[in-house]
Coordinates of C-alpha atoms in Angstrom, one line a residue:
M22 CA 154.2 156.7 122.3
K23 CA 154.2 159.5 119.8
K24 CA 154.7 159.3 116.1
L25 CA 158.3 159.5 114.9
A26 CA 159.3 162.0 112.3
L27 CA 162.8 161.0 111.3
G28 CA 164.4 162.1 108.1
L29 CA 165.1 158.7 106.7
A30 CA 164.3 157.5 103.2
L31 CA 164.6 153.8 103.9
S32 CA 163.5 151.4 106.5
L33 CA 166.2 151.1 109.2
A34 CA 166.7 148.4 111.7
V35 CA 167.2 149.6 115.2
T36 CA 166.8 148.1 118.6
T37 CA 164.6 148.9 121.6
S38 CA 164.3 147.8 125.1
A39 CA 162.6 144.5 126.0
W40 CA 159.1 143.9 127.2
A41 CA 157.0 145.3 124.4
H42 CA 153.3 144.7 124.8
F43 CA 151.5 142.7 122.2
Q44 CA 147.8 141.9 121.7
L45 CA 147.9 138.2 120.7
L46 CA 145.2 136.9 118.4
Y47 CA 146.2 133.3 118.0
T48 CA 145.0 130.2 116.1
P49 CA 147.2 127.2 115.4
E50 CA 147.0 127.2 111.6
S51 CA 146.5 130.2 109.3
A52 CA 146.5 128.3 106.0
L53 CA 143.8 125.7 106.0
E54 CA 143.4 123.0 103.4
R55 CA 139.6 123.1 103.7
G56 CA 136.9 125.0 105.7
E57 CA 136.6 124.3 109.4
I58 CA 135.8 125.7 112.7
I59 CA 139.0 127.3 114.2
Q60 CA 139.9 128.0 117.8
L61 CA 141.1 131.5 118.7
R62 CA 142.7 132.9 121.8
H63 CA 142.9 136.6 122.6
V64 CA 145.7 137.4 125.1
F65 CA 147.6 140.6 126.0
T66 CA 151.1 139.5 126.7
H67 CA 154.8 139.8 126.0
P68 CA 155.2 137.0 123.4
F69 CA 159.0 136.5 123.5
D70 CA 159.7 136.5 127.3
D71 CA 156.2 135.9 128.7
E72 CA 157.2 137.6 131.9
H73 CA 153.8 139.1 132.5
T74 CA 150.2 138.5 131.2
M75 CA 148.1 141.6 131.3
D76 CA 144.3 141.7 132.2
M77 CA 142.6 142.8 129.0
G78 CA 140.5 145.9 129.5
R79 CA 142.1 147.0 132.8
Q80 CA 141.2 150.5 133.8
H81 CA 143.0 153.0 136.1
D82 CA 139.9 154.0 138.1
S83 CA 137.9 150.8 138.3
D84 CA 138.3 147.2 139.2
E85 CA 135.9 146.3 136.4
L86 CA 137.6 145.2 133.2
S87 CA 136.2 147.0 130.1
P88 CA 134.9 144.7 127.3
V89 CA 136.3 144.3 123.9
E90 CA 135.1 147.2 121.7
A91 CA 135.0 145.3 118.4
F92 CA 135.7 141.8 117.0
Y93 CA 134.7 141.0 113.5
V94 CA 135.7 139.2 110.3
I95 CA 136.0 140.5 106.7
H96 CA 135.4 137.8 104.0
R97 CA 135.0 138.7 100.3
G98 CA 134.4 142.3 101.5
N99 CA 131.6 141.4 103.8
K100 CA 131.8 142.2 107.5
T101 CA 130.4 139.9 110.2
D102 CA 130.3 140.9 113.9
L103 CA 131.9 138.2 116.1
R104 CA 131.6 139.8 119.6
D105 CA 129.0 137.3 120.7
T106 CA 131.5 134.5 120.2
L107 CA 133.9 135.8 122.9
K108 CA 134.1 134.0 126.2
K109 CA 136.1 135.2 129.2
I110 CA 139.0 133.0 130.3
S111 CA 142.0 133.1 132.6
W112 CA 145.2 132.7 130.5
Q113 CA 148.0 131.1 132.4
G114 CA 151.4 132.6 131.5
N115 CA 154.7 131.3 132.8
A116 CA 154.8 134.1 135.4
N117 CA 151.2 134.8 136.1
A118 CA 147.6 134.5 134.9
G119 CA 145.6 137.3 133.2
A120 CA 142.1 138.0 132.0
A121 CA 141.7 137.0 128.3
Y122 CA 139.2 135.6 125.9
Q123 CA 138.6 132.6 123.8
S124 CA 136.4 132.2 120.7
E125 CA 135.8 129.9 117.8
Y126 CA 135.0 130.9 114.2
G127 CA 133.7 128.9 111.2
A128 CA 136.2 129.6 108.5
R129 CA 134.2 127.5 106.0
R130 CA 134.3 129.3 102.7
M131 CA 137.3 129.5 100.4
G132 CA 139.4 132.6 100.5
D133 CA 140.8 135.0 103.1
H134 CA 139.1 135.6 106.5
V135 CA 140.5 138.8 108.0
L136 CA 139.9 138.8 111.7
V137 CA 140.0 142.2 113.5
L138 CA 140.1 142.7 117.2
K139 CA 139.8 146.1 118.9
P140 CA 140.2 145.6 122.6
A141 CA 139.3 148.2 125.2
P142 CA 142.3 150.5 126.1
Y143 CA 144.5 148.8 128.8
F144 CA 145.9 150.9 131.6
E145 CA 149.7 150.3 132.0
A146 CA 150.3 151.5 135.6
N147 CA 154.1 151.5 135.2
E148 CA 153.8 154.1 132.4
D149 CA 150.6 155.8 133.6
T150 CA 149.3 155.5 130.1
Y151 CA 146.7 153.5 128.2
I152 CA 147.5 151.1 125.3
Q153 CA 145.0 150.0 122.6
Q154 CA 146.2 147.6 120.0
I155 CA 143.9 147.1 117.0
T156 CA 144.9 143.6 115.9
K157 CA 144.6 141.7 112.6
L158 CA 144.9 138.0 111.9
I159 CA 144.4 136.6 108.4
V160 CA 143.3 132.9 107.9
N161 CA 143.1 131.5 104.4
V162 CA 141.0 128.5 103.2
A163 CA 142.1 126.4 100.2
G164 CA 144.7 128.8 98.9
M165 CA 142.4 131.2 97.2
P166 CA 143.5 134.8 97.8
T167 CA 140.7 137.3 98.3
D168 CA 141.0 139.9 101.1
W169 CA 144.5 139.6 102.6
N170 CA 145.8 142.9 101.4
A171 CA 142.6 145.0 101.8
N172 CA 143.0 148.4 103.4
L173 CA 140.2 148.5 106.0
G174 CA 140.6 152.1 106.9
L175 CA 141.1 151.3 110.6
K176 CA 142.4 154.0 113.0
A177 CA 145.6 152.0 113.2
E178 CA 146.4 149.3 110.8
I179 CA 149.1 147.3 109.1
V180 CA 148.2 146.4 105.5
P181 CA 150.3 143.4 104.4
L182 CA 152.2 143.5 101.1
S183 CA 153.0 139.8 101.5
K184 CA 150.5 137.1 102.2
P185 CA 150.7 136.7 106.0
Y186 CA 149.9 133.0 105.9
A187 CA 152.3 132.0 103.1
L188 CA 155.8 132.8 104.3
W189 CA 158.8 130.5 104.2
T190 CA 161.6 130.6 106.8
G191 CA 164.2 132.9 105.4
S192 CA 161.8 134.9 103.3
T193 CA 160.6 138.5 104.1
F194 CA 157.3 140.1 105.2
S195 CA 156.4 143.5 103.9
G196 CA 153.6 145.8 104.9
V197 CA 152.4 149.4 105.1
V198 CA 151.5 151.2 108.3
M199 CA 148.2 153.0 108.0
S200 CA 146.1 155.4 110.0
Q201 CA 142.5 155.9 108.9
G202 CA 143.4 154.5 105.4
K203 CA 146.5 156.7 104.9
P204 CA 150.2 155.6 105.1
V205 CA 152.1 156.8 108.2
P206 CA 155.7 157.8 107.3
F207 CA 158.6 156.9 109.6
A208 CA 156.4 155.0 112.0
E209 CA 158.0 152.9 114.7
L210 CA 157.5 149.1 114.5
E211 CA 158.1 146.7 117.3
I212 CA 158.6 143.0 116.3
E213 CA 158.5 140.0 118.5
Y214 CA 158.6 136.2 118.0
L215 CA 156.0 134.1 119.8
N216 CA 158.6 132.2 121.8
H217 CA 156.5 129.7 123.6
D218 CA 154.3 126.8 122.7
I219 CA 150.6 127.5 123.0
D220 CA 148.3 125.0 124.9
I221 CA 144.8 125.8 123.7
A222 CA 143.2 123.1 125.7
K223 CA 144.7 124.4 129.0
N224 CA 144.6 128.1 128.0
A225 CA 148.3 128.4 128.8
M226 CA 151.7 129.3 127.6
G227 CA 154.1 126.3 127.2
K228 CA 157.8 125.8 127.2
R229 CA 160.2 128.4 125.9
R230 CA 161.8 127.8 122.5
V231 CA 164.9 130.1 122.1
E232 CA 167.1 132.3 124.3
A233 CA 168.0 135.8 123.4
P234 CA 171.7 136.6 123.6
Q235 CA 170.9 140.1 125.0
D236 CA 167.8 142.3 125.7
S237 CA 168.1 144.0 122.3
F238 CA 167.1 140.7 120.6
V239 CA 163.8 140.4 122.5
T240 CA 162.0 143.2 120.8
L241 CA 163.3 144.1 117.4
S242 CA 162.4 147.4 115.8
L243 CA 162.1 149.1 112.4
I244 CA 161.3 152.5 111.2
T245 CA 159.1 152.6 108.1
D246 CA 160.1 154.6 105.1
A247 CA 158.5 157.9 103.9
N248 CA 155.6 155.8 102.4
G249 CA 154.9 153.9 105.6
T250 CA 156.3 150.7 104.1
F251 CA 158.6 148.2 105.7
T252 CA 160.3 144.8 105.0
F253 CA 161.5 142.4 107.7
G254 CA 163.5 139.1 107.2
L255 CA 162.0 136.1 108.9
P256 CA 164.7 133.9 110.5
K257 CA 162.6 131.2 112.2
S258 CA 159.3 129.4 111.7
G259 CA 156.4 130.1 114.0
W260 CA 154.3 133.2 114.7
W261 CA 155.7 136.8 114.5
G262 CA 154.0 139.9 115.7
F263 CA 154.4 143.4 114.3
A264 CA 153.2 146.4 116.3
A265 CA 153.2 150.0 114.9
V266 CA 153.1 152.1 118.1
G267 CA 151.2 155.3 118.5
V268 CA 150.0 155.6 114.9
G269 CA 146.3 156.0 115.6
P270 CA 144.6 159.4 115.9
D271 CA 143.4 158.9 119.5
E272 CA 146.0 160.2 121.9
E273 CA 143.9 160.4 125.2
Y274 CA 141.6 158.1 127.0
R275 CA 139.9 158.9 130.3
G276 CA 142.2 161.7 131.0
K277 CA 145.4 159.7 130.4
E278 CA 147.8 159.4 127.5
L279 CA 146.8 156.7 125.0
S280 CA 149.0 154.8 122.5
Q281 CA 146.8 153.5 119.8
D282 CA 148.7 150.8 118.0
A283 CA 148.3 148.6 115.0
V284 CA 149.2 144.9 115.3
I285 CA 149.4 142.1 112.7
W286 CA 150.4 138.4 113.2
V287 CA 152.1 136.3 110.5
Q288 CA 152.9 132.6 110.4
V289 CA 156.2 131.3 109.0
R290 CA 157.0 127.7 108.0
D291 CA 160.1 125.7 107.3
M292 CA 160.7 124.1 103.9
K293 CA 160.6 120.3 104.4

């Protein structure tokens, strides 16, 4: 998808068709009381409807799946490569199984741990294009904020303006869509709710939580303002994914069109 250049001064809510692709980087809890080893799952899916699980790294001219290009963590400004922790798995969705990964990470020290996944571009045969979603997940230990709003200068990135792990139901999440460290004005954002329980032990999607009244409610959409910023109200607890589509500079991969997207996941909790 191409960048949008709409003459809008404010973020506007619009609707798109269903079935947005989302690179899921999942862990059960993003706000930890103390340091611990966390489980992670890396799945390319449709988080609301779960009607199809994609094989990560699928190519148009080979049966071999391309490996993850990068997986690392930023903690207190220091970068640690985590690719050696990735293990191939088969993820069982409600419709089919797809090639995915699992890993574990020792989030032991206080502060923010910014996990970044850069999968290989995935070939979407229905659109004859590649999709690469550079994905961020931020885990905090003991409530000490350190790196959560860092601009990492990624090719495609959503920099949060709200702590992604400290969001109440009914509050809002704000961020800035960036490309190579600079804001992207009037970028298109796709937003989906992770609408199924996650069974980490079985590497599978569980039961569905809510029903959409119509396809427009499956994938919600925003257009960022002239400064690349956006704000979205969070109506329900759980995980929400935000994808800024086509904001990266790379537009071609192996002779095909490439959509280089930025994804971030945020966790929302009910007041009890």
